[in-house]
Short mmCIF file of C-alpha atoms in Angstrom, two decimals:
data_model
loop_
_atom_site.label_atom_id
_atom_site.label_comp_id
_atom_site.label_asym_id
_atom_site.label_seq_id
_atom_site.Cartn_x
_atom_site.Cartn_y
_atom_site.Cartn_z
CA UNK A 135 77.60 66.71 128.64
CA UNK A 136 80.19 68.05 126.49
CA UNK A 137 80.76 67.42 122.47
CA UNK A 138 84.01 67.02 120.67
CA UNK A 139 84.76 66.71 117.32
CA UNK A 140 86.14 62.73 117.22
CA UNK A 141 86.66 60.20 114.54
CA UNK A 142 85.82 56.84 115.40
CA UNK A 143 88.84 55.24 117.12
CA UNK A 144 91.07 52.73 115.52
CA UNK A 145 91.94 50.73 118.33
CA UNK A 146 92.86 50.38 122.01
CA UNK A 147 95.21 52.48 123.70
CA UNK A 148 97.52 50.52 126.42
CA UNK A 149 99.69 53.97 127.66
CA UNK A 150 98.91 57.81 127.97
CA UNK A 151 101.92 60.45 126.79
CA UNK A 152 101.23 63.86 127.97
CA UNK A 153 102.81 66.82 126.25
CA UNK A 154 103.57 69.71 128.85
CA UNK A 155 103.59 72.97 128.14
CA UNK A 156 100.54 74.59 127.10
CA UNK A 157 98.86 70.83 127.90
CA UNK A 158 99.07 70.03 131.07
CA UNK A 159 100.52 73.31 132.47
CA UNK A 160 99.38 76.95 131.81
CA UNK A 161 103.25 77.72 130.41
CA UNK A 162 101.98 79.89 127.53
CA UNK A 163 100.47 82.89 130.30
CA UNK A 164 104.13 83.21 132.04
CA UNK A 165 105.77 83.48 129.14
CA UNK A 166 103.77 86.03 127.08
CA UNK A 167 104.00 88.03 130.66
CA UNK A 168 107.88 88.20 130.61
CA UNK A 169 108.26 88.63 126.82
CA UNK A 170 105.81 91.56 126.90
CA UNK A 171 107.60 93.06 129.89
CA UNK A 172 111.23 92.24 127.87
CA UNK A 173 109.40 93.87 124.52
CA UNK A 174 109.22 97.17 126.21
CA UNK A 175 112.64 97.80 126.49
CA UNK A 176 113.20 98.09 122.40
CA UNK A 177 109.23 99.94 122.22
CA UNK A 178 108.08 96.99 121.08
CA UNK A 179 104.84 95.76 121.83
CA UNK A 180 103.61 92.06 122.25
CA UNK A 181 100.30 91.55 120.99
CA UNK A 182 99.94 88.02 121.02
CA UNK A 183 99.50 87.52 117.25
CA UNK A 184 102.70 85.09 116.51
CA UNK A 185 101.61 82.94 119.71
CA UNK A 186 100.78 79.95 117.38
CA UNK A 187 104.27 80.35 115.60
CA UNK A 188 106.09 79.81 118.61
CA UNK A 189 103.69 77.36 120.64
CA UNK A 190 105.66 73.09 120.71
CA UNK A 191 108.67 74.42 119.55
CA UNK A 192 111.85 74.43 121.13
CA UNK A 193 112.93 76.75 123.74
CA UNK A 194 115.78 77.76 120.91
CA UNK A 195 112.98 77.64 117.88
CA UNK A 196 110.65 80.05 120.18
CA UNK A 197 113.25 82.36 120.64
CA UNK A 198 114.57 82.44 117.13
CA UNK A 199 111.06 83.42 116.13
CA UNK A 200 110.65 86.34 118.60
CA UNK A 201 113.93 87.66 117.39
CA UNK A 202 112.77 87.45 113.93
CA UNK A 203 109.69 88.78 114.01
CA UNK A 204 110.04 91.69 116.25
CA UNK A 205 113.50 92.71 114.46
CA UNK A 206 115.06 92.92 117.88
CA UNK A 207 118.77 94.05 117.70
CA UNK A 208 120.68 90.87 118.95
CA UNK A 209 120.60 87.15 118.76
CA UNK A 210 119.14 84.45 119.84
CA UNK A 211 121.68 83.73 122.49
CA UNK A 212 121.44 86.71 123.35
CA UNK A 213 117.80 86.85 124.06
CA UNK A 214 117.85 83.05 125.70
CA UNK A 215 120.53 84.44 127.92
CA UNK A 216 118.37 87.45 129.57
CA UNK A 217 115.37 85.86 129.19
CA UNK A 218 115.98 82.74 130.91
CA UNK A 219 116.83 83.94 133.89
CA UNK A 220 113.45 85.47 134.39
CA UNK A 221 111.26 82.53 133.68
CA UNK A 222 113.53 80.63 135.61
CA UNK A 223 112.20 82.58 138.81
CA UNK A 224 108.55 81.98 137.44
CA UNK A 225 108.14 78.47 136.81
CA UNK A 226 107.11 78.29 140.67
CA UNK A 227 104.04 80.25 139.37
CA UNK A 228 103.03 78.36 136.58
CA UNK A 229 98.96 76.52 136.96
CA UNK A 230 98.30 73.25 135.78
CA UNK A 231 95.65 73.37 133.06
CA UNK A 232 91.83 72.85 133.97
CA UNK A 233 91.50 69.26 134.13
CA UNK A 234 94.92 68.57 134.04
CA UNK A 235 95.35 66.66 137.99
CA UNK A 236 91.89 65.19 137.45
CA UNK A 237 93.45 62.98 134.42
CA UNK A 238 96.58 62.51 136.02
CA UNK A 239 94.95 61.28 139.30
CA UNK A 240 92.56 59.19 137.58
CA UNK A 241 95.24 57.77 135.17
CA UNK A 242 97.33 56.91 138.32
CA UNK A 243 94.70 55.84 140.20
CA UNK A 244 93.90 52.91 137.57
CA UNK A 245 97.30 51.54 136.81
CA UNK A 246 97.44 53.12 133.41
CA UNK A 247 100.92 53.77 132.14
CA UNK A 248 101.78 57.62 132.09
CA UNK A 249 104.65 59.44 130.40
CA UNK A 250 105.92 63.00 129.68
CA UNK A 251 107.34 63.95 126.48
CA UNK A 252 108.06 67.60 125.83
CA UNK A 253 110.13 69.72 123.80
CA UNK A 254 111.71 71.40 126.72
CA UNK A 255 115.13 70.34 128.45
CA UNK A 256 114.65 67.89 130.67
CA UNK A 257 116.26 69.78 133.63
CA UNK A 258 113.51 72.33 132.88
CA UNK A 259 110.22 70.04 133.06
CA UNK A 260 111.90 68.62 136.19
CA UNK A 261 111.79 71.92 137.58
CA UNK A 262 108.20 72.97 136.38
CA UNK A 263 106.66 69.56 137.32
CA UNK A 264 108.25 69.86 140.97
CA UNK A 265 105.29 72.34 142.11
CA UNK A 266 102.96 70.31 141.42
CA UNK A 267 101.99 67.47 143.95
CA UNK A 268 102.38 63.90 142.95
CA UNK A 269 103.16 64.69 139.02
CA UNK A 270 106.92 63.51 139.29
CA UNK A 271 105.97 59.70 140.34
CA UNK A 272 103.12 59.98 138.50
CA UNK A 273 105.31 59.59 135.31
CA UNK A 274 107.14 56.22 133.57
CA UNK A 275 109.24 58.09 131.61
CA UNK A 276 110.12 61.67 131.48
CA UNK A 277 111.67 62.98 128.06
CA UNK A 278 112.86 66.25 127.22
CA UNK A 279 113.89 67.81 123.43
CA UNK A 280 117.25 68.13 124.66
CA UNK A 281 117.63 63.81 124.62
CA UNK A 282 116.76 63.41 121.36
CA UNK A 283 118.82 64.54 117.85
CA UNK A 284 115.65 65.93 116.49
CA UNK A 285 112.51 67.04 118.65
CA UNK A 286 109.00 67.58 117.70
CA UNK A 287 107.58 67.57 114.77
CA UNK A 288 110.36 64.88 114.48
CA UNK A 289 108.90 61.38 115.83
CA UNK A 290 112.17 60.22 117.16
CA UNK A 291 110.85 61.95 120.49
CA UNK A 292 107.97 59.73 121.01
CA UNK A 293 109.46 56.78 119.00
CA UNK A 294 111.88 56.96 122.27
CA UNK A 295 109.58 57.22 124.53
CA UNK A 296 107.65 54.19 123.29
CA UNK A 297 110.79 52.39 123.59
CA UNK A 298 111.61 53.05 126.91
CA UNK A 299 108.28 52.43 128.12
CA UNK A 300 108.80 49.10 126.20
CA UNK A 301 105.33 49.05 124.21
CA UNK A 302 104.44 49.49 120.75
CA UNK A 303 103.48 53.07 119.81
CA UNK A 304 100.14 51.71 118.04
CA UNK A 305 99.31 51.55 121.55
CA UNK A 306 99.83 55.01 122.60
CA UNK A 307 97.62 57.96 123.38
CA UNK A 308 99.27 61.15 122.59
CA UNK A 309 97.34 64.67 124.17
CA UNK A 310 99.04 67.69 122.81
CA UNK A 311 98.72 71.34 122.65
CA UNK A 312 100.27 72.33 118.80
CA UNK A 313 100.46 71.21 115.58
CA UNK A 314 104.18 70.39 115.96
CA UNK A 315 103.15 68.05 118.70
CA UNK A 316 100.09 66.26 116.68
CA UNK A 317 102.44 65.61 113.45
CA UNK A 318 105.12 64.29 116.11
CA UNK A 319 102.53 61.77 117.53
CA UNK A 320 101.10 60.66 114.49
CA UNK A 321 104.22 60.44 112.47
CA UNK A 322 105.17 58.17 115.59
CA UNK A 323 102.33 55.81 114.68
CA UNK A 324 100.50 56.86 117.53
CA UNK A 325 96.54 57.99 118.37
CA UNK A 326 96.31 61.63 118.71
CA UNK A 327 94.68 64.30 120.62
CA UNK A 328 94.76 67.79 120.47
CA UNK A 329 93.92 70.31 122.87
CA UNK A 330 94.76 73.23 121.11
CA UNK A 331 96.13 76.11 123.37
CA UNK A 332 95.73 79.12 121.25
CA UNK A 333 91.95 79.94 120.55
CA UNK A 334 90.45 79.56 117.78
CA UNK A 335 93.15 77.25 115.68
CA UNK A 336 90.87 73.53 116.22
CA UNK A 337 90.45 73.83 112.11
CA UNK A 338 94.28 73.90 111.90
CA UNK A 339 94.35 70.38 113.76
CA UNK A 340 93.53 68.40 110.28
CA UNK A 341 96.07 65.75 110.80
CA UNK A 342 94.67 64.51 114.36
CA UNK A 343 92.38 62.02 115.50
CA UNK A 344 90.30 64.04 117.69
CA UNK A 345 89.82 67.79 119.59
CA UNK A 346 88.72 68.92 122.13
CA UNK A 347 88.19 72.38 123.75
CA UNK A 348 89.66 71.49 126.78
CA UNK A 349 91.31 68.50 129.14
CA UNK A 350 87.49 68.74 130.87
CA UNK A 351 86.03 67.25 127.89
CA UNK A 352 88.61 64.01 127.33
CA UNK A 353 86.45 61.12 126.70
CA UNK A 354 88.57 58.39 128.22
CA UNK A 355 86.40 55.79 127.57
CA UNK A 356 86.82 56.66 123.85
CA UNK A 357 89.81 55.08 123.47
CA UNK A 358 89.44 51.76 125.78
CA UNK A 359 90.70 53.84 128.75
CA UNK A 360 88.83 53.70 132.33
CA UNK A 361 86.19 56.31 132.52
CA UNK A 362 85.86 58.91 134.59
CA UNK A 363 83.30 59.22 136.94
CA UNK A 364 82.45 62.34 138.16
CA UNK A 365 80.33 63.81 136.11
CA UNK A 366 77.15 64.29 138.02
CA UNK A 367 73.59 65.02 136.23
CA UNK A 368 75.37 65.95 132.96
CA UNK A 369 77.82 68.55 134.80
CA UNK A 370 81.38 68.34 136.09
CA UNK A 371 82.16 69.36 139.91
CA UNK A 372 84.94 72.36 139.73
CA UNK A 373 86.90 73.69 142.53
CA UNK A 374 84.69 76.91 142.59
CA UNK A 375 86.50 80.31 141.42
CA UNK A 376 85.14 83.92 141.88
CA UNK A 377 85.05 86.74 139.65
CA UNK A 378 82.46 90.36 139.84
CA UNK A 379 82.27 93.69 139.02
CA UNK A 380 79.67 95.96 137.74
CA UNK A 381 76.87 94.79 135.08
CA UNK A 382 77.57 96.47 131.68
CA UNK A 383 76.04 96.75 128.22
CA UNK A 384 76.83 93.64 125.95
CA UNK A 385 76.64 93.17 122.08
CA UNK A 386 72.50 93.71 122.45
CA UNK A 387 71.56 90.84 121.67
CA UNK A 388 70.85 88.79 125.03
CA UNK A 389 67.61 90.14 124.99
CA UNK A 390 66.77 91.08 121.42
CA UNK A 391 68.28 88.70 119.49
CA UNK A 392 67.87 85.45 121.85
CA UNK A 393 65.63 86.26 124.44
CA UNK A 394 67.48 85.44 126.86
CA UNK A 395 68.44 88.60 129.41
CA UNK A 396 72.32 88.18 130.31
CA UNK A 397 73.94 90.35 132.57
CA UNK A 398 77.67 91.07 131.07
CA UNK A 399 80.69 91.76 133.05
CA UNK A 400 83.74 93.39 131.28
CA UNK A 401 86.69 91.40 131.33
CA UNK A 402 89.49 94.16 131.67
CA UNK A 403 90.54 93.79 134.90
CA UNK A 404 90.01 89.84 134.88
CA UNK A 405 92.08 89.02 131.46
CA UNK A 406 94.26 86.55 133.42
CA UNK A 407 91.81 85.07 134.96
CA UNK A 408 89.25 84.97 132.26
CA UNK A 409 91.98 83.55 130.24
CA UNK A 410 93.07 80.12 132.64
CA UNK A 411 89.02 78.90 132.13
CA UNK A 412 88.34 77.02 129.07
CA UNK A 413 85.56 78.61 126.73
CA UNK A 414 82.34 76.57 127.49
CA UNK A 415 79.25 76.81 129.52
CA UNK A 416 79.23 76.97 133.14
CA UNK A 417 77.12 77.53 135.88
CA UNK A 418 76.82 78.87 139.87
CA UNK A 419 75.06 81.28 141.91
CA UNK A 420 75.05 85.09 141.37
CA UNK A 421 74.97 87.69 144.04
CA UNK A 422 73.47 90.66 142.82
CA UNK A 423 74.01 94.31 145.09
CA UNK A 424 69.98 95.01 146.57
CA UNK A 425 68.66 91.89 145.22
CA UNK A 426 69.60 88.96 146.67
CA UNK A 427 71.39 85.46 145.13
CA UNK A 428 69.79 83.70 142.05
CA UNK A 429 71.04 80.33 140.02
CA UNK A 430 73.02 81.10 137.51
CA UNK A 431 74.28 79.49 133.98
CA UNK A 432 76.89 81.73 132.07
CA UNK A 433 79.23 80.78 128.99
CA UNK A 434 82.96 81.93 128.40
CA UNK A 435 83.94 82.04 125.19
CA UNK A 436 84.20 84.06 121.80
CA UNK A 437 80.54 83.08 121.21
CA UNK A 438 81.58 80.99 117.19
CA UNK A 439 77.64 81.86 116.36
CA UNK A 440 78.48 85.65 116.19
CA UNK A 441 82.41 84.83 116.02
CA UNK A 442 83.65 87.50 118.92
CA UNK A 443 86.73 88.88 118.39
CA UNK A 444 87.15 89.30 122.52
CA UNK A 445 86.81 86.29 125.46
CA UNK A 446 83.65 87.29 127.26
CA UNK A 447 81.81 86.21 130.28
CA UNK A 448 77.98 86.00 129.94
CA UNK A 449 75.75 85.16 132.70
CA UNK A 450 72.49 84.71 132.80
CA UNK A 451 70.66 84.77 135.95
CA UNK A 452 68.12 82.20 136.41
CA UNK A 453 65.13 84.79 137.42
CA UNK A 454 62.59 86.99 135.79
CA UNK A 455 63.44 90.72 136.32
CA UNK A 456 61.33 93.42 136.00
CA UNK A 457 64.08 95.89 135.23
CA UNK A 458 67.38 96.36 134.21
CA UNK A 459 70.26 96.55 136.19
CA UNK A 460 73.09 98.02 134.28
CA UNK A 461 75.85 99.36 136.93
CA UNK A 462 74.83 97.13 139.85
CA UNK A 463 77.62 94.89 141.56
CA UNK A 464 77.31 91.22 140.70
CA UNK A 465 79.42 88.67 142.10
CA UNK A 466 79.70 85.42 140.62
CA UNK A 467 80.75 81.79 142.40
CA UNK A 468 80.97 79.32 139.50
CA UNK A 469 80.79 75.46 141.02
CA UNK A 470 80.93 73.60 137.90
CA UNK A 471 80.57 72.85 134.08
CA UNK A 472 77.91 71.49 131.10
CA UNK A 473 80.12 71.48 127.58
CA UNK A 474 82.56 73.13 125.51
CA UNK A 475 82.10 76.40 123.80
CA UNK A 476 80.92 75.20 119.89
CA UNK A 477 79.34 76.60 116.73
CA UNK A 478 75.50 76.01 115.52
CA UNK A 479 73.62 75.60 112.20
CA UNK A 480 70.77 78.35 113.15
CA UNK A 481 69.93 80.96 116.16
CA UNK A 482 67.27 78.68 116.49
CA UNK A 483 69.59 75.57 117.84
CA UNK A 484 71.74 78.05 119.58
CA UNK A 485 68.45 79.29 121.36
CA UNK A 486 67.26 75.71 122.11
CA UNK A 487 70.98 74.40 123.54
CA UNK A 488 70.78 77.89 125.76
CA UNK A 489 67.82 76.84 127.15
CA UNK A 490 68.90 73.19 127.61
CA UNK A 491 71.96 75.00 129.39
CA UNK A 492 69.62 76.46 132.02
CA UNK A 493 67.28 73.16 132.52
CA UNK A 494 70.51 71.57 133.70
CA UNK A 495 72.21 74.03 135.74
CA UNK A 496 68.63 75.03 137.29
CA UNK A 497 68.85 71.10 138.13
CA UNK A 498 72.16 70.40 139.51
CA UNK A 499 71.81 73.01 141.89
CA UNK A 500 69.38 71.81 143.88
CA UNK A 501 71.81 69.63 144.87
CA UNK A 502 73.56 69.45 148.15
CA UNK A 503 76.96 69.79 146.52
CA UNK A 504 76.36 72.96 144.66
CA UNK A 505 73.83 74.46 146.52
CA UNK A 506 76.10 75.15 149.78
CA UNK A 507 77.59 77.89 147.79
CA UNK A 508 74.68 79.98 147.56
CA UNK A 509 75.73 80.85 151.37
CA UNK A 510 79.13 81.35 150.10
CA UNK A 511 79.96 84.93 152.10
CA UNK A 512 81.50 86.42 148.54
CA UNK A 513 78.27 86.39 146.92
CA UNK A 514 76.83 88.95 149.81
CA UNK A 515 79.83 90.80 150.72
CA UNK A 516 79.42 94.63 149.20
CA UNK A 517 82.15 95.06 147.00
CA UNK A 518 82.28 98.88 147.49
CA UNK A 519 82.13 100.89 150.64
CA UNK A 520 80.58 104.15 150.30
CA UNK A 521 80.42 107.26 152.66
CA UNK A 522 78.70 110.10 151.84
CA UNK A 523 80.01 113.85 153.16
CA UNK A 524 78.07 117.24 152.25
CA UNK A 525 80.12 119.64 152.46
CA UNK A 526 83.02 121.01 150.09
CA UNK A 527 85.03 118.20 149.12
CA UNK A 528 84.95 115.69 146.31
CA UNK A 529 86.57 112.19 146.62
CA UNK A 530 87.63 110.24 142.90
CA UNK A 531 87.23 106.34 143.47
CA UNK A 532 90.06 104.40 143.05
CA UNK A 533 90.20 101.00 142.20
CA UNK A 534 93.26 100.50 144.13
CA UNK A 535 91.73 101.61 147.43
CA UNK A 536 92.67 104.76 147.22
CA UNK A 537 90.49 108.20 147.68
CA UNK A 538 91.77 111.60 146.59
CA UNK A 539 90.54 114.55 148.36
CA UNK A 540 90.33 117.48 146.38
CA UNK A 541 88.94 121.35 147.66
CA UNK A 542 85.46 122.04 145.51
CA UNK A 543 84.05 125.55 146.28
CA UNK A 544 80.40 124.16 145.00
CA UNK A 545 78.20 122.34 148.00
CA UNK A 546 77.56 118.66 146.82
CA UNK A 547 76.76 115.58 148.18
CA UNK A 548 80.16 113.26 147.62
CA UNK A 549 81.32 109.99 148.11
CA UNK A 550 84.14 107.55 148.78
CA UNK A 551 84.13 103.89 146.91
CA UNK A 552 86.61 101.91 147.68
CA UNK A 553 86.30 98.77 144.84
CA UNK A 554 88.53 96.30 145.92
CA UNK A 555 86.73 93.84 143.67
CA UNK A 556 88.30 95.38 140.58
CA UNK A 557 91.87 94.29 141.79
CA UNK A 558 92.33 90.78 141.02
CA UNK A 559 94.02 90.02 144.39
CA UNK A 560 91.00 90.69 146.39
CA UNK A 561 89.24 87.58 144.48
CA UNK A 562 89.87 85.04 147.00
CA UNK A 563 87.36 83.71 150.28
CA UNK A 564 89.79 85.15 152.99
CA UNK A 565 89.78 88.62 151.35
CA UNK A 566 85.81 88.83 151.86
CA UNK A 567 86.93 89.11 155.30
CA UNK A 568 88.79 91.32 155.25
CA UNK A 569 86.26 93.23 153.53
CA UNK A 570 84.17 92.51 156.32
CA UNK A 571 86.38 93.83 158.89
CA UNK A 572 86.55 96.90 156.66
CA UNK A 573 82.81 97.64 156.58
CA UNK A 574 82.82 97.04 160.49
CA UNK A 575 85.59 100.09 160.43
CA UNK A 576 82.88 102.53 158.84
CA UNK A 577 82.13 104.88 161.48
CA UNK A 578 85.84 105.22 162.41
CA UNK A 579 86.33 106.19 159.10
CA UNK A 580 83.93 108.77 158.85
CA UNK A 581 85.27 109.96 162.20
CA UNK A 582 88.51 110.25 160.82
CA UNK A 583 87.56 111.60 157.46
CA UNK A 584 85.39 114.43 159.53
CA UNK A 585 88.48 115.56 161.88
CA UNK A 586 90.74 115.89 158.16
CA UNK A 587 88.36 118.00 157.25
CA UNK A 588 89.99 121.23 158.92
CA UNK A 589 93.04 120.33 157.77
CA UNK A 590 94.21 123.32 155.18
CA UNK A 591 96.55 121.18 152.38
CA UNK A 592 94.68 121.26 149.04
CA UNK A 593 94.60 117.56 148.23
CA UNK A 594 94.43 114.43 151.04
CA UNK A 595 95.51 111.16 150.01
CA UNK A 596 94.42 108.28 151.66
CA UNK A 597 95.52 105.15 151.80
CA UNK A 598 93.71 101.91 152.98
#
């Protein structure tokens, strides 16, 4: 199961107090979305850098900051007042962080005490919390920056929450996101955990009493808390999500380095989606285009060993292959989780926990509850549709579903490929029937595509 870097408790916690945004919710996406779109309009270009200088503060603090450090010609107000408006019409959009409904459910479910405290107005978390089922009665106490004189790293902020829950703040549980938020809590008098939301910062979080890569690790049971009790041979049941695309050439050193053969798939066109998962070590089954569908164990991450600069996905398939297969199609259905993403003494206990990886996932997935999705129709549906003409035209593939038809004076054979699995919104179960229905289409395609033929326009463009 997973690890976490945790000083021994002090004492008992009584209460839970859940920091928001970035915590419990996925707030941090959304808004680097709308201020990179905003950016563009004075050729500026948001890179990400400053995320942990604006990350717990105040809607007004954030915004200050941007102006600041972008040199953007106008105010604050004046930024607050066309930005708002735009997040205002995507808070509907905004995901709850992995984990974050399991420990509300299971707080809920056993009668322990539950509060919100966040920096943001308190007509704002009322709005972001009312998308999400059961959160609003879930909560004691709801406190926003805007009730207090002086918000986080301030105490005062949990000091009156503690108050109007009517319990001492030695026996609080704080979970936050940012350092603002941990010196809040603690300067409170209260236990501490962070969950930092920007990667790589966990050495930042001196001050706390314990981190932890993700809400999927929290250790309830650390702190006096009722445990929870779903993890299941030393993994953790997760609503399965989807991601594929062609196999390409890692960092060589799957093979070479760790003997272990993983198949990599580039991230580019899954950066959002990549970027909702915690880093850590999951596992699933793999369909793979000619072959068939193996186990699978695969880790997200930036790898700490060989400190990646980029979040990759690397799977390993659970099966000895005779040959490479660089370019093939692999689909991926990942059912669960073992641990966090962490750092080791020697390639030789990175090797050993790799292998301990597989031995697990190789186990849980014999049973029933993970191995129904082996028969999950996205692992065997082909993610490209291919026709092949000889005569004089060419087609360019498209990842949008598009083919362009272009005159070529030179006989060839050709061929249409219509990828929707590089377009995120085709990621889903009812779009692999769709696809489906598309590959029953073929021969009216190449029935239409034949009678264009004659037609005497230079290009074609076709539209699915």
């Amino acid at each position: 199961m997973g690890t976490s870097m945790a000083k021994t408790p002090r004492k008992l916690v009584s209460c839970v107090l859940l920091d928001l945004d970035g915590t419990i919710l996925n707030t941090d996406g959304i808004v680097s979305d709308v201020v990179r779109g905003y950016l563009v309009k004075y050729k500026k270009q948001w890179d990400g850098k400053i995320a942990h200088k604006i990350v717990g503060k105040t809607p007004y603090e954030a915004a200050t900051t941007l102006v600041e450090e972008y040199e953007l010609p106008l105010t604050t107000d004046e930024l607050l007042s066309d930005i708002n408006p735009i997040l205002s019409t995507k808070w509907c959009d905004i995901k709850a962080q992995p984990g974050a409904n399991r420990l509300i459910n299971h707080l809920r479910g056993h009668g322990v005490t539950l509060a919100l405290v966040s920096n943001s107005s308190k007509a704002n978390i009322e709005t972001k919390i009312s998308f999400h089922h059961g959160w609003r009665e879930s909560f004691s106490v709801i406190i926003g920056g805007d009730e207090v004189a002086h918000p986080k790293p301030s105490p005062e902020i949990y000091i009156e929450a503690a108050k109007r829950l009517e319990v001492n703040p030695s026996n609080c549980l704080v979970i936050e996101d940012s350092l603002p938020g941990v010196s809040a809590g603690k300067a409170a008098g209260m236990e501490v955990v962070a969950v930092p939301s920007v990667p790589k910062q966990s050495h930042l979080f001196t001050d706390t009493d314990e981190v932890i890569n993700s809400l999927l690790d929290l250790r309830l049971e650390n702190w006096g808390l009722p445990p929870f009790e779903d993890w299941i041979e030393g993994t953790l049941p997760l609503e399965p999500w989807y991601i594929g695309g062609p196999v390409i050439k890692g960092f060589g050193r799957g093979s070479k380095v760790l003997g272990i053969p993983t198949a990599n798939l580039s991230t580019e066109d899954y950066s959002d989606l990549v970027s909702e998962h915690p880093s850590g070590v999951y596992f699933g089954w793999a369909g793979l285009a000619a072959k068939g569908v193996y186990k699978m164990v695969m880790s997200i991450g930036w790898n700490p060993y060989f400190n990646n600069t980029e979040k990759t996905i690397e799977p390993w398939l659970l099966h000895d292959f005779k040959e490479d297969f660089y370019g093939k199609d692999l689909r991926l259905a990942i059912v669960g989780y073992i641990r966090p993403e962490t750092n080791f003494p020697s390639l030789e206990s990175l090797v050993a926990k790799i292998h301990q990886d597989r031995d697990v996932a190789e186990k849980a997935l014999e049973l029933p509850m993970y191995s129904k999705y082996r028969d999950d129709p996205y692992l065997k549906v082909r993610l490209s549709t291919i026709y092949q003409h000889r005569r004089s035209r060419s087609i360019l593939p498209s990842k949008w579903g598009v083919g362009v038809f272009k005159n070529s004076k030179k006989e060839s054979t050709t061929q249409m490929e219509f990828n929707f699995q590089t377009d995120k919104r085709f990621n889903t179960i009812p779009q692999v029937e769709l696809f489906n229905k598309l590959n029953n289409y073929h021969r009216i395609f190449k029935l239409l595509l034949r009678s264009l033929w004659n037609l005497k326009h230079n290009q074609l463009l076709i539209l699915i």
